[in-house]
Short mmCIF file of C-alpha atoms and ligand atoms in Angstrom, two decimals:
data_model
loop_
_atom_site.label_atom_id
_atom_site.label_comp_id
_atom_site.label_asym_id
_atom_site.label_seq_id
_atom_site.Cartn_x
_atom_site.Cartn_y
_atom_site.Cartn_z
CA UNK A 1 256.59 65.06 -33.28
CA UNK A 2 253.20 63.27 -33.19
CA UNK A 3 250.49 65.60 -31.56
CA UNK A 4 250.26 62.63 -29.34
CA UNK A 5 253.33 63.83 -27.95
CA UNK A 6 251.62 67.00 -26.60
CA UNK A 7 251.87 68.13 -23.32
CA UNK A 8 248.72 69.14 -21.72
CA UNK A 9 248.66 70.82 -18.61
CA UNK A 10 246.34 69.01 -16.57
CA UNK A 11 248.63 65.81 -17.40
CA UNK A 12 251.58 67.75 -15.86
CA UNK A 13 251.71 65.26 -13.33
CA UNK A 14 253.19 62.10 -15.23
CA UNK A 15 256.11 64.72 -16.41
CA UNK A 16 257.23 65.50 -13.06
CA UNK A 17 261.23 66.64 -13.50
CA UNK A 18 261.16 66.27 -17.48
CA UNK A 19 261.54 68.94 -19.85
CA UNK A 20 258.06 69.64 -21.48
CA UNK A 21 256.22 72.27 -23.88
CA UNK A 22 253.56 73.98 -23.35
CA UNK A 23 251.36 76.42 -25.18
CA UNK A 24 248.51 78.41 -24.03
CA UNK A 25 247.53 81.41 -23.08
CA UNK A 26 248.72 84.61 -20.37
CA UNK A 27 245.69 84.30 -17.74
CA UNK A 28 248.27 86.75 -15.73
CA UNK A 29 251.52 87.82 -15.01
CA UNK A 30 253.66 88.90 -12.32
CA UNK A 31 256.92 89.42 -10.60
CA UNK A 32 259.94 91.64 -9.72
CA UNK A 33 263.10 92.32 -11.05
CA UNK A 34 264.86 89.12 -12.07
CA UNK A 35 262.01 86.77 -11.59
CA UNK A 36 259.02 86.61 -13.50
CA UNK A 37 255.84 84.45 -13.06
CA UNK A 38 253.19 83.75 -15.82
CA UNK A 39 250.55 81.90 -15.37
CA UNK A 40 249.42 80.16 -18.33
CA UNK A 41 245.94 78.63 -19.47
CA UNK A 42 245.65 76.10 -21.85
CA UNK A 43 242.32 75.04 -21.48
CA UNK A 44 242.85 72.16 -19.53
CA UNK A 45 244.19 73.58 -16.50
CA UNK A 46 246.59 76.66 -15.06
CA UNK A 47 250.01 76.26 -14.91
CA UNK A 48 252.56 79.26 -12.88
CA UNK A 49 255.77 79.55 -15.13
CA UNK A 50 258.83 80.39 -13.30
CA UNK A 51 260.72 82.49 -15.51
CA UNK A 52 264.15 83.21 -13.70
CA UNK A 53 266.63 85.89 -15.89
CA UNK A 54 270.07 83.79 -15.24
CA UNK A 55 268.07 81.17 -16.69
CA UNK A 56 267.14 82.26 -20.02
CA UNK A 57 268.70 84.09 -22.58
CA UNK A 58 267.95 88.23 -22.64
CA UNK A 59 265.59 88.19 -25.11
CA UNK A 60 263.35 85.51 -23.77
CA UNK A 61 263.64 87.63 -20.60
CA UNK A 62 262.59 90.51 -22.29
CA UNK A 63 259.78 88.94 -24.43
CA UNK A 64 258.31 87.59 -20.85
CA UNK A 65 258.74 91.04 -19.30
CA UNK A 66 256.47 92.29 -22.19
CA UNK A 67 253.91 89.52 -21.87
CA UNK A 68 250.12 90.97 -21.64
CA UNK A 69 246.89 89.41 -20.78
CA UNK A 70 245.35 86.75 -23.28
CA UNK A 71 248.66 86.46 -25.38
CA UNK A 72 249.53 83.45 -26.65
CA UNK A 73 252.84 81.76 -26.03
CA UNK A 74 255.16 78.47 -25.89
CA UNK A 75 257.07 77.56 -22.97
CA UNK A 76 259.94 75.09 -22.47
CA UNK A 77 260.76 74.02 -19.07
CA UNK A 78 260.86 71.16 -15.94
CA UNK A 79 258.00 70.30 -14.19
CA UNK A 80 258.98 70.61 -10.27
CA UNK A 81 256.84 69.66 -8.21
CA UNK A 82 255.18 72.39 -5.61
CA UNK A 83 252.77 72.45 -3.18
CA UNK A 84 251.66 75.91 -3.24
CA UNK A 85 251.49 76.57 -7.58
CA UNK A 86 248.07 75.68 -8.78
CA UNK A 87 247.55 72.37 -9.88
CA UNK A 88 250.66 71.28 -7.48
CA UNK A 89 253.49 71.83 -10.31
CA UNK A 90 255.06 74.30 -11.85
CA UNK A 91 257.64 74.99 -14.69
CA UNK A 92 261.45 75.91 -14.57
CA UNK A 93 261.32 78.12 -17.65
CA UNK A 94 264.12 77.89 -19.89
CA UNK A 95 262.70 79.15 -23.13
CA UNK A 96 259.60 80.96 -23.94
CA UNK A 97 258.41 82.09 -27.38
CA UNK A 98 255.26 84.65 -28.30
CA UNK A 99 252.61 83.84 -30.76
CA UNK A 100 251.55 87.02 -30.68
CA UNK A 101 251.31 90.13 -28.07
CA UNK A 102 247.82 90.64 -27.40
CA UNK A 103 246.95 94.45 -26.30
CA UNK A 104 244.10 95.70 -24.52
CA UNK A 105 242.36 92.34 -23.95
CA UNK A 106 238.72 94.01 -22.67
CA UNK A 107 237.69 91.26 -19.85
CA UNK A 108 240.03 92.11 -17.01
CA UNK A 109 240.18 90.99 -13.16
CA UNK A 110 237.58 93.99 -12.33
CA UNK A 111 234.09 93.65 -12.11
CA UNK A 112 231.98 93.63 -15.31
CA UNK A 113 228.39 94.01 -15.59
CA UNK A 114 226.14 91.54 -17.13
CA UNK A 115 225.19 93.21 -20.35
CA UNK A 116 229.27 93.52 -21.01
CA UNK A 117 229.98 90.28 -20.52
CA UNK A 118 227.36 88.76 -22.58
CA UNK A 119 228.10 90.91 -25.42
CA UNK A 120 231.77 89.46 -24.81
CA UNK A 121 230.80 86.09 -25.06
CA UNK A 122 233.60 84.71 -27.41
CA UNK A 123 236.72 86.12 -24.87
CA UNK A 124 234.50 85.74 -21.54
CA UNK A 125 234.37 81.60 -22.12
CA UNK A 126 238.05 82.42 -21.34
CA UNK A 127 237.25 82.71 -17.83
CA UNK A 128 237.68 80.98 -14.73
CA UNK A 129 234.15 80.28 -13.80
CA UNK A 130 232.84 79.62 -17.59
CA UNK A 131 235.59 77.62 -18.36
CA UNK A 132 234.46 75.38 -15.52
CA UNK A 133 230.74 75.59 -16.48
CA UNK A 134 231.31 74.27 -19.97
CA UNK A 135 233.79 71.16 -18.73
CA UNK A 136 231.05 70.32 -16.46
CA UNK A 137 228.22 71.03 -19.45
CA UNK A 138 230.93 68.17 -21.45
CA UNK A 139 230.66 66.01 -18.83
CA UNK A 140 227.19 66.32 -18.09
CA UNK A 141 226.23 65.34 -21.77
CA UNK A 142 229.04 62.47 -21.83
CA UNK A 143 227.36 61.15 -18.45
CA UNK A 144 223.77 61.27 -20.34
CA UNK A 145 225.08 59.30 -23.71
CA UNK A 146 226.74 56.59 -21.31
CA UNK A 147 224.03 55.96 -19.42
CA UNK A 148 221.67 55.37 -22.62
CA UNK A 149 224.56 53.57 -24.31
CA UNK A 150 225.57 51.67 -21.39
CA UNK A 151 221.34 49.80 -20.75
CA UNK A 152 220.25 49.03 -23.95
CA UNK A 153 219.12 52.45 -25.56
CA UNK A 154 220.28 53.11 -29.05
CA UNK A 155 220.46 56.79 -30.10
CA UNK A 156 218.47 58.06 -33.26
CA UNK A 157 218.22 61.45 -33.98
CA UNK A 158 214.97 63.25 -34.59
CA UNK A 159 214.67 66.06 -37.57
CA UNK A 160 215.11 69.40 -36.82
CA UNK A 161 212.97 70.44 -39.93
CA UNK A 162 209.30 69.87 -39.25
CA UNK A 163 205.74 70.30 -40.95
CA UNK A 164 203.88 70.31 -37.27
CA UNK A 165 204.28 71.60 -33.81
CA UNK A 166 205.04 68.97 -30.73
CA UNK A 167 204.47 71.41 -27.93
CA UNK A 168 201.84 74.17 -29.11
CA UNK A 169 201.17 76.32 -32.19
CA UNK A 170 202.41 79.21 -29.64
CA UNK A 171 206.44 78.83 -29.47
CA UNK A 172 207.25 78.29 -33.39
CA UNK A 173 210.00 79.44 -35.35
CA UNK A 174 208.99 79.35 -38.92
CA UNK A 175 211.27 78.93 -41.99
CA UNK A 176 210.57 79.05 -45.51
CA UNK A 177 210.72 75.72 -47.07
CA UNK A 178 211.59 75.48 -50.82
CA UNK A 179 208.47 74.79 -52.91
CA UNK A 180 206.64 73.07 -50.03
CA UNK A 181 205.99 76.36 -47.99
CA UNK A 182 206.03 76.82 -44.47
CA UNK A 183 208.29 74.55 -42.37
CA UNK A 184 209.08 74.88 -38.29
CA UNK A 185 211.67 74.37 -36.08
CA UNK A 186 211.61 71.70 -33.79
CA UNK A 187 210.51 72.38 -30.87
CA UNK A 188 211.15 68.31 -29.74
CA UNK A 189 212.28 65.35 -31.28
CA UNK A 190 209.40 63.31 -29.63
CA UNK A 191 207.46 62.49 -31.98
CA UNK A 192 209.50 61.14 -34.57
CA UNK A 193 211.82 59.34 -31.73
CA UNK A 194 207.80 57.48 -30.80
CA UNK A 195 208.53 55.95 -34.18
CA UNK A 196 211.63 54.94 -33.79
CA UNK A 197 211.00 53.60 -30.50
CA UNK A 198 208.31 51.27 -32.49
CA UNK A 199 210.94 50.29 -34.54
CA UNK A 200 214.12 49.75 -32.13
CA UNK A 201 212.11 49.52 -28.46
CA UNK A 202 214.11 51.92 -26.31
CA UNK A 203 215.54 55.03 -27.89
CA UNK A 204 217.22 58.50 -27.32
CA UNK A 205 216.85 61.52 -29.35
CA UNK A 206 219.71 64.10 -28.25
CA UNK A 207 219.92 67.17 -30.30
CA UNK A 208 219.12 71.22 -29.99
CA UNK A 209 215.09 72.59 -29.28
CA UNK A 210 213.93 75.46 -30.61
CA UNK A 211 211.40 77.52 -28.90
CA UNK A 212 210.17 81.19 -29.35
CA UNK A 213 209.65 81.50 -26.02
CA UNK A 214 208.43 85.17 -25.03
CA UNK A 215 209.71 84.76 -21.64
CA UNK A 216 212.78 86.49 -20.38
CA UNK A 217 213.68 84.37 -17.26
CA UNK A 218 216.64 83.19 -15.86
CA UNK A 219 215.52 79.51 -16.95
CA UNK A 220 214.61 80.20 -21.10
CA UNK A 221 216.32 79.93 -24.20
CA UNK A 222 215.42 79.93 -27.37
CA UNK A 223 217.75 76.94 -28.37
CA UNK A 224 218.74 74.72 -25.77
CA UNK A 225 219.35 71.40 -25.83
CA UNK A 226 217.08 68.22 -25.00
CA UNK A 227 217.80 64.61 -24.56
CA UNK A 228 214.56 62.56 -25.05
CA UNK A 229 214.41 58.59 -24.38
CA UNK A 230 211.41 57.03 -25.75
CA UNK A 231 210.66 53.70 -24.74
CA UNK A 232 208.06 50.76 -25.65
CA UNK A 233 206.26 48.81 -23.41
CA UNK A 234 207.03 51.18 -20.53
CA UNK A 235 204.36 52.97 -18.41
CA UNK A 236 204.54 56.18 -16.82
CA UNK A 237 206.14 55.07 -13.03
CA UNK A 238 208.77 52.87 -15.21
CA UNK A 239 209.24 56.63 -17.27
CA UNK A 240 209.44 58.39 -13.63
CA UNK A 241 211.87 55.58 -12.06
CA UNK A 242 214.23 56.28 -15.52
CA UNK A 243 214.08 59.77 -15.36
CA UNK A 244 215.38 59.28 -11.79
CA UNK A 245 217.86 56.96 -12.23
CA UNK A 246 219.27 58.98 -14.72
CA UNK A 247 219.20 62.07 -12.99
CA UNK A 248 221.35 59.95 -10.06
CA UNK A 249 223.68 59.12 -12.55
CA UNK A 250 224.57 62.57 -13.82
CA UNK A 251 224.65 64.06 -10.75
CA UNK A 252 227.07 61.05 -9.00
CA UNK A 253 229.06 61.48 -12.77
CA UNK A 254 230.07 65.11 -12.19
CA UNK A 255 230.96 64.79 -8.20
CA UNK A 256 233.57 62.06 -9.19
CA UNK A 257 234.50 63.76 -12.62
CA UNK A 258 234.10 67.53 -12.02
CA UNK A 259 235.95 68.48 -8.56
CA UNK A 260 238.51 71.00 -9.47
CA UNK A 261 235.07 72.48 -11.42
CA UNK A 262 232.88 72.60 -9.17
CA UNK A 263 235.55 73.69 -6.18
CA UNK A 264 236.26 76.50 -8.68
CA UNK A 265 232.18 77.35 -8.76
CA UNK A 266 232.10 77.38 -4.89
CA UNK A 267 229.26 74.84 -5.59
CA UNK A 268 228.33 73.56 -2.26
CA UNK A 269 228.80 69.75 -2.68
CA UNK A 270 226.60 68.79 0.23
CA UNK A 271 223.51 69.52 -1.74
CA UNK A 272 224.75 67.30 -4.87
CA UNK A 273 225.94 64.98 -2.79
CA UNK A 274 221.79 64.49 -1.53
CA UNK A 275 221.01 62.98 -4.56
CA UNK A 276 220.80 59.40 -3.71
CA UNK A 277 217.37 58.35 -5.31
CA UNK A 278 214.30 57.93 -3.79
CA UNK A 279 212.86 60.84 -5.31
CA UNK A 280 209.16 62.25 -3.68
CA UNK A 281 206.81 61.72 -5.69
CA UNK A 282 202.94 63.89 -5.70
CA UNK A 283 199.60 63.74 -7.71
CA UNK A 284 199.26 67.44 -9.15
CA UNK A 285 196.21 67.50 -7.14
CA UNK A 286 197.79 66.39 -3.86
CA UNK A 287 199.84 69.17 -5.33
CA UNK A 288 197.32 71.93 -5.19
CA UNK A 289 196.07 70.54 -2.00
CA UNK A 290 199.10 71.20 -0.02
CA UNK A 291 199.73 74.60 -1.65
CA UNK A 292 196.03 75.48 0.03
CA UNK A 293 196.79 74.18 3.15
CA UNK A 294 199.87 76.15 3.67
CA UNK A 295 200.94 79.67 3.27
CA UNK A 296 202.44 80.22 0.24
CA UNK A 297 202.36 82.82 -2.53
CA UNK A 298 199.56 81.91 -4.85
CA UNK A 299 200.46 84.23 -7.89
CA UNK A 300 199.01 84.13 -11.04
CA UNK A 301 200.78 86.39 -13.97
CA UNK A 302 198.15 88.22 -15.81
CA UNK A 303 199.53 90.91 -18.36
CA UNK A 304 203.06 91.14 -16.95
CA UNK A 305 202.12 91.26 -13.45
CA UNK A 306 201.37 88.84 -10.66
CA UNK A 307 198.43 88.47 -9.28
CA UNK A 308 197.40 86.82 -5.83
CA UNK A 309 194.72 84.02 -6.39
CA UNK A 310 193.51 82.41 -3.19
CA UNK A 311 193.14 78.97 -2.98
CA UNK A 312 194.99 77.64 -5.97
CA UNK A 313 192.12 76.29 -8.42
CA UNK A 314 192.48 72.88 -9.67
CA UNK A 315 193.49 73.17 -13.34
CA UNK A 316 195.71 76.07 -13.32
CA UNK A 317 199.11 75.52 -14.46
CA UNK A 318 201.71 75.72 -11.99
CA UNK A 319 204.17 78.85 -12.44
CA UNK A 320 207.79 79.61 -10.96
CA UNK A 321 206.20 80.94 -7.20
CA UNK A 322 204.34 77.87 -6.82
CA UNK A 323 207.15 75.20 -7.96
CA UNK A 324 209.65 77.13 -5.48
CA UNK A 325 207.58 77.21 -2.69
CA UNK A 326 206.43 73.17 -3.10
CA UNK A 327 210.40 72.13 -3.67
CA UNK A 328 211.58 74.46 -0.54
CA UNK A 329 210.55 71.16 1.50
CA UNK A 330 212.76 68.99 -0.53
CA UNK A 331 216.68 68.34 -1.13
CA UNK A 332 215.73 65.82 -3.79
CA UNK A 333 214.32 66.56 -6.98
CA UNK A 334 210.51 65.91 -7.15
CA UNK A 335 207.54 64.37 -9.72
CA UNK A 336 204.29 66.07 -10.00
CA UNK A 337 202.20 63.73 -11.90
CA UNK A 338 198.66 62.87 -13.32
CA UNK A 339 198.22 66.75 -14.45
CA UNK A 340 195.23 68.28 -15.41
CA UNK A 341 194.34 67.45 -19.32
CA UNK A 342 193.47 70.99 -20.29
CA UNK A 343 197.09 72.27 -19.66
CA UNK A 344 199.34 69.66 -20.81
CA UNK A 345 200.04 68.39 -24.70
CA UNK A 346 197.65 66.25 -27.29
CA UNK A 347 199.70 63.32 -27.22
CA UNK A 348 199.87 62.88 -23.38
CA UNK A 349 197.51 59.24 -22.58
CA UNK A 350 194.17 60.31 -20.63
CA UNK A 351 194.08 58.02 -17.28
CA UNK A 352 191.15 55.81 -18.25
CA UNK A 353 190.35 56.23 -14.49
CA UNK A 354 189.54 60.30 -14.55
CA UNK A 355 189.85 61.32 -18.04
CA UNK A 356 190.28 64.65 -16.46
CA UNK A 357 194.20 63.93 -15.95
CA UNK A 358 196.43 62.33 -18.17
CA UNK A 359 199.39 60.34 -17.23
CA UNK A 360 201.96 63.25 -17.35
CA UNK A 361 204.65 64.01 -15.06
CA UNK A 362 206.89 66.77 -14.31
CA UNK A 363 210.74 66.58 -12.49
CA UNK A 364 211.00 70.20 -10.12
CA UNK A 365 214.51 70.75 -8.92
CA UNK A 366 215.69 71.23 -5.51
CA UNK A 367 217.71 75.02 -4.74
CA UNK A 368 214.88 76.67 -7.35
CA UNK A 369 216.30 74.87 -9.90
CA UNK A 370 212.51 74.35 -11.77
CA UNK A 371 210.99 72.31 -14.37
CA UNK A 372 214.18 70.02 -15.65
CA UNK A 373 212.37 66.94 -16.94
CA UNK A 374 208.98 66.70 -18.60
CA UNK A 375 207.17 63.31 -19.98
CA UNK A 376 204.33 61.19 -20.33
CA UNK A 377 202.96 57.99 -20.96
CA UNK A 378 201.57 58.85 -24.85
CA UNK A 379 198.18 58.25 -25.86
CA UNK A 380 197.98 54.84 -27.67
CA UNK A 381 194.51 54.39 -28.94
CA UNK A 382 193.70 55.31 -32.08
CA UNK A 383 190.12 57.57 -31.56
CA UNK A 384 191.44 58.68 -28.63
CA UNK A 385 194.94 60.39 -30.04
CA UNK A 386 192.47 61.70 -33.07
CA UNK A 387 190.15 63.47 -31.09
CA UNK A 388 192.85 65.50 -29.33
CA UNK A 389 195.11 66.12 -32.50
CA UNK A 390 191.31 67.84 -33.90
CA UNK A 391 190.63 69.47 -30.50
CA UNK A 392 193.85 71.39 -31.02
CA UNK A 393 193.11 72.21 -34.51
CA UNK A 394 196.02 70.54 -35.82
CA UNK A 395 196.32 69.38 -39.39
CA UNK A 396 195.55 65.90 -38.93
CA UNK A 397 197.54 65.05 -42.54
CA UNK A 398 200.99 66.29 -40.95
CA UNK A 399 200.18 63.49 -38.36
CA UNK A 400 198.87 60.78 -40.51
CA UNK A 401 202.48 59.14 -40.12
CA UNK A 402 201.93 59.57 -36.54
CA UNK A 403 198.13 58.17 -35.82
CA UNK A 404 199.73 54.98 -38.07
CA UNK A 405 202.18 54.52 -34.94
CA UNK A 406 198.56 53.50 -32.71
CA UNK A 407 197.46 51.26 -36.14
CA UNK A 408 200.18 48.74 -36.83
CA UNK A 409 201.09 47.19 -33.42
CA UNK A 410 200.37 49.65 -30.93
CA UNK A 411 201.68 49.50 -27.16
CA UNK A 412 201.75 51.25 -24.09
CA UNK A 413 204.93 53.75 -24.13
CA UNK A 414 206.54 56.33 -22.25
CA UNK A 415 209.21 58.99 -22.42
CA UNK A 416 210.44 62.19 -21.57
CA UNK A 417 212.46 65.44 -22.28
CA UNK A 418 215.31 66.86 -20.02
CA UNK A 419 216.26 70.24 -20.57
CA UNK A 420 220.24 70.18 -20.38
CA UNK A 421 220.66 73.68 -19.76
CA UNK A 422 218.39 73.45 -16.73
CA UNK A 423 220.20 70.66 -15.34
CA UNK A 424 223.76 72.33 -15.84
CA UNK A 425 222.60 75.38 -13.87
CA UNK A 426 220.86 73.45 -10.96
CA UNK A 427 224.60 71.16 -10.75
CA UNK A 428 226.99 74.53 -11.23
CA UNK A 429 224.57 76.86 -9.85
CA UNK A 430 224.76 79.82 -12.58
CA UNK A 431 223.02 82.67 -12.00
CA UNK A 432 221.55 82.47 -15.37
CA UNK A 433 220.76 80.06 -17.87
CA UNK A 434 223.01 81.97 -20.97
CA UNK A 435 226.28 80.60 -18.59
CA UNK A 436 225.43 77.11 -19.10
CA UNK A 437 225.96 76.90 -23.26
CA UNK A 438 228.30 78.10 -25.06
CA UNK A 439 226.29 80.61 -27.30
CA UNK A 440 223.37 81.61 -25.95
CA UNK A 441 220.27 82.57 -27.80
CA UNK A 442 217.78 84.54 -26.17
CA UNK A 443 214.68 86.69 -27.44
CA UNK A 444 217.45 90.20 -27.45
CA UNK A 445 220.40 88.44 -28.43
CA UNK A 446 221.55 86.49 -31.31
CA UNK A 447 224.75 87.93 -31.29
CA UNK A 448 227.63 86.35 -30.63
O1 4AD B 501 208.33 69.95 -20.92
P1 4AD B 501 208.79 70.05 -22.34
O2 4AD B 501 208.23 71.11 -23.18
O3 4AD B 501 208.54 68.61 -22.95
C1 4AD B 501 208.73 68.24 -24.25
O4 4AD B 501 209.23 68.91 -25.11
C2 4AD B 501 208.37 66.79 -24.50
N1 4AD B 501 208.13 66.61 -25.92
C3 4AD B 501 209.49 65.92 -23.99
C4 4AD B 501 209.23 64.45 -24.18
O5 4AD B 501 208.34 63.90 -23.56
N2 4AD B 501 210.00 63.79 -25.03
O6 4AD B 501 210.38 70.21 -22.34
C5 4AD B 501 211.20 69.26 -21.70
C6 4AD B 501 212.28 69.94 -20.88
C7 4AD B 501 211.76 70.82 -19.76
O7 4AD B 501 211.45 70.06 -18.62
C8 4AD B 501 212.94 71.75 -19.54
O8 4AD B 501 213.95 71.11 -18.77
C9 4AD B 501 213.46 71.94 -20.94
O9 4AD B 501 213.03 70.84 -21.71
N3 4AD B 501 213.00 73.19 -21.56
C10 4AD B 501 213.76 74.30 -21.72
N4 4AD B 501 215.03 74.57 -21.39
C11 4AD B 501 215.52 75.79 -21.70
N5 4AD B 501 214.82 76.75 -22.33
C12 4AD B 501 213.52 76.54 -22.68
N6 4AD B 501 212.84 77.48 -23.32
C13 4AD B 501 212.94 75.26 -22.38
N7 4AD B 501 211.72 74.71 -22.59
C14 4AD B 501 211.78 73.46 -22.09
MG1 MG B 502 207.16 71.00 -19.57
#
């Protein structure tokens, strides 16, 4: 038999009143006396197994009666049809056969703290709810390749080794580098994907960030994953109107792909189904003037601890109170652009109208979702890019290659970063950023 010949459980369907095999895995098991039902997991769906005793010889009757959580088995039996099994079929067992008896499998139907679970990683992607996170995760990256594949972007991947930082000396994970010293994780594939951009026009960069971020929120890792279009010729509204049609398209790519999922999640569909387009858009200092005018929390943290600043000066960075309290008026995502220079990255192009902004721009999510897209138009003249790169004491060698990208044929471009774990949360709504990849790594935990 081909393994194109194997039955998969969420295909049960086109099998309906053959004889099939499956194999998976005892999610649970019940029943009385001479009926048994065992309800098997194969990773594509849950299937109940009807095992009736005058069907099936003693010892397969037996070998079900032992069956524990978790252990693995094959199953022969006709689909039948029935409206009340999961997935609408189930299978008339006629033979079953153990891989092997698990014992003491540690996740069970109880409640399990946080800290357990986590630690349990490896067996708790088992489960009902994280299994559904990570098919949506798949089809949330599928949706983002299509829809650079499908309008003209090609995909070239950035280096993950790198001599310089991208987004501040502050969040670098450093690595010893064979006889050429010190080399850093990236912390974005940006910079190199600006060349390739000169070189192909409109490019993605799709591969994992690395940040040693200090904070322990519900929104950090420090490896998550970032897809990054860069594009020529484009401005910043052209980089907001992507970012937003893209967004769309993920969002409209799970409601038709991810049902069972997100039924499973109790994700209320209303608020996905919102996102039409259209997205608000708001100066950062139209911004600061509405968080003035109304009556918000104006925090500010300060060694660990928030402190209440009243009104909001213009410059200061927005944190997590702040970006909640603006998006509780939305159901759409939102852009913040044209941010103050001081807080945002040396590469970002100054608006030759008030050099004291540069053409940045931030996506918020709606339900507290935060920061899930950040990009900029990038600086494209020469003296201009310089100036920054030796304002932030960088080593202006390391970016010799890129200074030559604003010397040979340089043009307005644009591009931006979207955090994939962030947008996997906001669509499932997970508590916590760790359920939205499969191993997360966090400032405490690098194990499993
Ligand atoms: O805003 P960031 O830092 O932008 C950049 O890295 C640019 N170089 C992107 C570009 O223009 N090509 O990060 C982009 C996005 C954020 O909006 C957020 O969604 C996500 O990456 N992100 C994180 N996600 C999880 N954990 C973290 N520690 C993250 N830091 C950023
Ligand atoms: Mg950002």
């Amino acid at each position: 038999m081909s393994y194109k010949d194997k039955v998969y459980i969420e295909d049960l369907a086109k099998y309906a009143g053959q004889e099939v095999e499956l194999n998976g895995w005892v999610y649970t098991k019940r029943g009385k006396g001479k009926l048994q039902f065992v309800i098997l997991r194969d990773g594509t769906g849950i299937c109940q197994c009807v095992v009736f005793k005058a069907n099936v010889s003693e010892e397969v009757f037996a070998n079900t009666k032992s069956l524990t959580q978790e252990s693995s088995i094959k199953v022969k039996g006709k689909v039948v049809a029935n409206e009340r099994a999961p997935g609408g079929f189930e299978l008339d067992t006629s033979d079953l056969q153990i891989y092997q008896l698990s014992t003491d499998y540690p996740i069970t139907p109880k409640e399990h703290g946080d800290d357990f679970l986590i630690r349990n990683r490896h067996l708790w992607l088992r489960s009902s709810r994280q299994h559904a996170i990570m098919r949506v995760r798949a089809s949330v990256i599928k949706a983002v390749r299509d829809f650079f594949d499908n309008s003209g972007f090609k995909l070239q991947d950035s280096p993950m080794f790198t001599p310089n930082a991208c987004e501040g000396t502050s969040t670098l994970f450093s690595t010893k580098y064979f006889d050429l010293g010190e080399a850093f994780l990236s912390q974005s594939g940006q910079l190199y994907a600006e060349a390739t951009a000169m070189a192909m026009g409109r490019v993605y960069t799709f591969g994992p960030a690395f940040r040693a971020e200090k904070s322990k929120t519900r929104k950090h890792l420090t490896e998550f994953w970032m897809v990054e279009p860069e594009m020529a010729f484009f401005d910043l509204e052209d980089d907001m109107q992507l970012a937003e049609d893209l967004t769309v398209y993920i969002v409209q790519y799970v409601l038709e792909n991810c049902r069972k999922e997100l039924e499973t999640l109790e994700r209320d569909i209303t608020k996905l189904e919102a996102i039409q387009g259209n997205f608000p858009r708001m100066s950062y200092t139209e911004a600061v003037g509405w968080m003035n005018a109304n009556d918000i929390p104006l925090t500010k943290r300060v060694d660990g601890k928030d402190v209440e600043i009243r009104p909001f000066p213009w410059g200061e960075d927005f944190g997590t109170p702040q970006e909640e309290a603006l998006m509780e008026q939305f159901s759409q995502p939102c852009f913040i652009y044209d941010y103050p220079t001081e807080i945002k990255a040396f590469y970002m192009k100054r608006n030759p109208d008030n050099p004291k902004v540069v053409k940045a721009m931030d996506m918020l999510g709606p339900e507290k979702a935060g920061e899930l897209v950040g990009g900029s138009q990038r600086e494209d003249n020469v003296e201009l890019l310089e100036e920054r790169i030796k304002a932030e004491d960088l080593d202006m060698t390391d970016f010799a290659w890129y200074v030559d990208l604003r010397k040979y044929g340089s043009v307005p471009h644009s591009g931006f970063g979207m955090g994939i774990e962030r947008v996997i949360k906001w669509i499932t709504g997970a508590k916590h950023i760790r359920e939205t990849i499969p191993f997360p790594r966090m400032i405490h935990r690098i194990i499993p």
